[in-house]
Amino acid sequence: MRTRTALSSTAAGIAAALTLAACSTGAPTSSGSSGDAGGGSNDNKTIAFVQGVAGDQFYITMQCGIEAKAKELGYTVTTQGPQKFDPTLQKPIVDSVTASKPAVLLVAPTDVQAMQAPLDQAAKAGIKVVLVDTTVNDPAFAVSQISSDNVGGGKAAFDAIKQAKPDGGKVLVISTDPGVSTVDARVNGFEEAAKGDSAFQYLGVQYSNNDPAKAANLVSAALQKDPDIVGIFATNLFSAEGSATGVRQAGAKGITIVGFDAGPNQVKALEDGTVQALVAQQPGVIGEDGVEQANAALTGGSVEKKIQTGFTIITKDNLDGEGGQAVYKSSC
Amino acid sequence: MSVLFEARGLSRRFGRVQALDGADFDIDEGEVVALIGDNGAGKSTLVKALTGNLAVDSGELRFQGEPVSFATPQEASRLGIEVVHQDLALAPHLDSAQNMYLGREIMRPGLLGKLGFMDNTTMREATAKAFTELGSAVRSVVVPVGAMSGGQKQSVAIARAVAWANKVLFLDEPTAALGVVQTRNVLDSIKRVRDQGIAVVLISHSMPHVLEVADRVQVLRLGRRVATFEAEGTSVETLVGAMTGALELNQEGAA
Amino acid sequence: MSTATDDTRTEDRPSGTIETSAGHTSIVERVQAVQSAWILGVLVVIIAVFGLMAPSTFLTVGNATNIAQNVSIWAVLAVGVTFVIITSGIDLSIGSVLVVSSVVAAQVMERMGDQGWGTAAVGLVLSVLVGIFWGCFNGFMVAKANVPPLIVTLGTLSIALGIAQILTGGVDVRSAPTVLQDNIGYGRLAGIPVISIIALVIVVLGGILLHKTRFGRYTYAIGSNETSARRVGINVDRKLLQIYGFTGFLAGIAGLLSLAQYGTTTIAGQSLTNLNVIAAVVIGGTSIFGGTGTMFGSMVGLFIPAVLQAGFVIIGVSPYWQTVAVGSILIAAVYVDQHRRANEARGK
């Protein structure tokens, strides 16, 4: 008897919580179906943007591009992002966005596999899904994918090192996490180019887990082992910031660090001479293109399934001109 | 009356301190013995030695005439010897019934019991019954012990010890932190425990209380028993004199 | 303060002078005494507010099932963490143990190649064994080696994750048997996500274990007063070993569920899982000082951040505010707990 009451009270409590979370009003199905219809209709002019991680200047710049283009075309934008670049944190956000039924979902998936099903579901709910920056295993559901030509970006990074160190030597890559499609492509592009040049010795890739402190530790450790490293390619924002710190910690000089991306801190590092070149993506353009493609899909225009955007190489020399334009923003 | 539990020549040294120095102790069946002594006389050490909480360097214990030794408090428990420590050792978040049966829960019969399900109803009712028998001031067995007054906590601890002590119950300073009414309840409880045929060893600083409930008073000084008095007809002054050594003693061994 | 105590209060009224029920306290007092009730009120208010702000999108079956699905894995972990925190311990390693369990299971299942239930069963067994191993290691270090649980589990957090990275070279294993993904990860039974049903069953069983069995009673006793638990003859060391082992076991199950839900081992993920689960358990009224807590409270504590996040996303509030809100609720919950404790210490 007592067991039963305990069981039923616990179960009833949890069921109550589930039910409360579920549907306190009596008309879930009707609101659901009307939402579905709204998702596809033209009077819904909402765009949801889900970042790979909140607070990253790359995604903020993209957000700026999205907001500018959305304003021009008459859309409203809400932006969300997980605290970390982590699919277990991003999935609930995407699920909730799907429940809020925007017309368009621009999303930077944090994992090619884990985000597949949630985004499938969003597309099935009638939302036009555009993949920006990163992608998933089977992006067939997406109206368009827009990203930098990351293999090309990796090559560009190698070229920047080669320009500074024409005699060759050891080169190292500090990457974020394995399994992020764009970053893997950058690494591959760099590796291909480095191995294709006999003057250079490719030391491989280390993963910083998107943590500047870890990147700094990896770089100082690598310099302990190979003090004659001539160039480091840091594949993203945090890795570059950490690599610069690591080089400084180790007291090394004359190493060419090429960063990918161009946040204010990297630009400062560039100005200080800690980083010698930056391969800047064009996140604003990615965002603008994303909105344009989504708009085309909604209005029945022609949609490009895949768009690759280019790069700007920023050095101290062009910082006042073309390079400066390409720097990422901390706010719009 | 026969001697139920006795100790002869217990000694224990902590570094340079001789906490017990050939201490003797004895208690008869159904008797209340008070153990008194000044601070540092060795009362608590003696209680620990008698209840399996402390190993001695030398000396022997006899229970119902048989030599015994306790490596753990559980071994003493098995012979029906329980202690209520000064800190009571209650779990404050658990209610009195849960504390009462902690470590010795009554399980449900059959398969449910084997799966670890407890018979809370039986335990609560038995706890309530035990409180009634002790005349306890505890009015509910389902209130967490932490929310109770000092006297109520004391009576829970006593009730728990009595429930398992069918031979000897040691009470270490049970009235030290209590008010007048609460102290009265504890003293009444001691008498009721004695009436159930359980021998009670009371450690206390309060001479009037000692003289009220005890049949005999054993005085410890400097780690040994220096005197034993029949409570009847002994005055507080005599006891204090024995404790401090001001009184010339010749009663040792009279018991 | 446990629901077990609570429901028997209204039920048991045998005759006699001493109450075996708490009829003399008012209902209001009793409700105030139960933090999970207080926190349930907070959850209801949150739901009501979002419901008013976005009735057509927030109060939908779809949103509700999403939330239920997204808390399921955390719920399984929270069952174990509730036990651990009631003993006044902590387990920071659950996220890493989850990952390493799913890595071992995924690698073996991938090698088996088959996509059927047999493979999935092998995966479950392996995942659970790995989880139990890490849990018992935590328990051993806490109970026998007397290393504080914060330090032990901080260590295993790194070690388990590192081993997952060594086993995989840091590259997620992106294969789980299709039966797992189709039936468990994204399957539905009567419209309810299967993963949530599994979690609910585990939570209910965990609740019974905590509130109705001797094992649960000893869990409270250890957290309430470890010395007294030892004095009455409870084998505290063995209990702690079992409790941490049980938490590892649940992390192993969660590892397989994660594999089913995400189709990948999320090595780089689960980074905040431990803190989110611990926060939920504490919000739900389990005291980090041990001795009190309920399974029901932990579940309410899980839903509060989840519902808040879903609501904020739906009404379009900046993600930064979400973390502010959850952090504030955590502190408020512990403040209320302390306040209540202080009142109790004063003898009500």
Short mmCIF file of C-alpha atoms in Angstrom, two decimals, chain C residues 76-77 79-81 83-84 87 90-91 93-94 97 101 127-143 152-153 209 215 236-254:
data_model
loop_
_atom_site.label_atom_id
_atom_site.label_comp_id
_atom_site.label_asym_id
_atom_site.label_seq_id
_atom_site.Cartn_x
_atom_site.Cartn_y
_atom_site.Cartn_z
CA VAL C 76 18.53 9.62 -16.08
CA LEU C 77 21.74 11.25 -14.86
CA VAL C 79 18.56 10.15 -10.61
CA GLY C 80 22.09 9.13 -9.70
CA VAL C 81 23.24 12.64 -8.86
CA PHE C 83 21.53 9.99 -4.52
CA VAL C 84 25.10 11.27 -4.52
CA THR C 87 25.02 11.71 0.80
CA ILE C 90 29.05 15.39 -5.70
CA ASP C 91 29.71 13.81 -9.07
CA SER C 93 32.23 13.15 -13.96
CA ILE C 94 28.81 12.07 -15.26
CA VAL C 97 31.46 8.88 -18.13
CA SER C 101 30.49 4.68 -22.22
CA SER C 127 27.95 1.00 -22.02
CA VAL C 128 26.57 0.06 -18.62
CA LEU C 129 29.71 -1.89 -17.66
CA VAL C 130 31.94 1.04 -18.53
CA GLY C 131 29.66 3.33 -16.54
CA ILE C 132 29.70 1.04 -13.52
CA PHE C 133 33.47 0.80 -13.70
CA TRP C 134 33.92 4.57 -13.51
CA GLY C 135 31.22 4.93 -10.91
CA CYS C 136 32.83 2.30 -8.69
CA PHE C 137 36.20 3.92 -9.19
CA ASN C 138 34.73 7.21 -7.96
CA GLY C 139 33.08 5.41 -5.07
CA PHE C 140 36.23 3.56 -4.11
CA MET C 141 38.30 6.73 -4.04
CA VAL C 142 35.66 8.57 -2.04
CA ALA C 143 34.87 5.82 0.46
CA VAL C 152 37.84 12.52 -7.30
CA THR C 153 35.13 13.27 -9.80
CA LEU C 209 14.67 3.07 -4.39
CA PHE C 215 19.13 1.54 0.48
CA VAL C 236 29.02 3.47 5.03
CA ASP C 237 31.97 2.73 2.77
CA ARG C 238 30.14 0.00 0.94
CA LYS C 239 27.03 2.15 0.58
CA LEU C 240 29.05 5.01 -0.90
CA LEU C 241 30.69 2.61 -3.31
CA GLN C 242 27.27 1.36 -4.35
CA ILE C 243 25.81 4.86 -4.70
CA TYR C 244 28.63 6.13 -6.91
CA GLY C 245 28.57 2.86 -8.81
CA PHE C 246 24.83 3.26 -9.34
CA THR C 247 25.40 6.78 -10.67
CA GLY C 248 27.99 5.41 -13.08
CA PHE C 249 25.54 2.70 -14.13
CA LEU C 250 22.98 5.38 -14.96
CA ALA C 251 25.61 7.38 -16.86
CA GLY C 252 26.23 4.21 -18.89
CA ILE C 253 22.54 3.96 -19.73
CA ALA C 254 22.53 7.66 -20.56
#
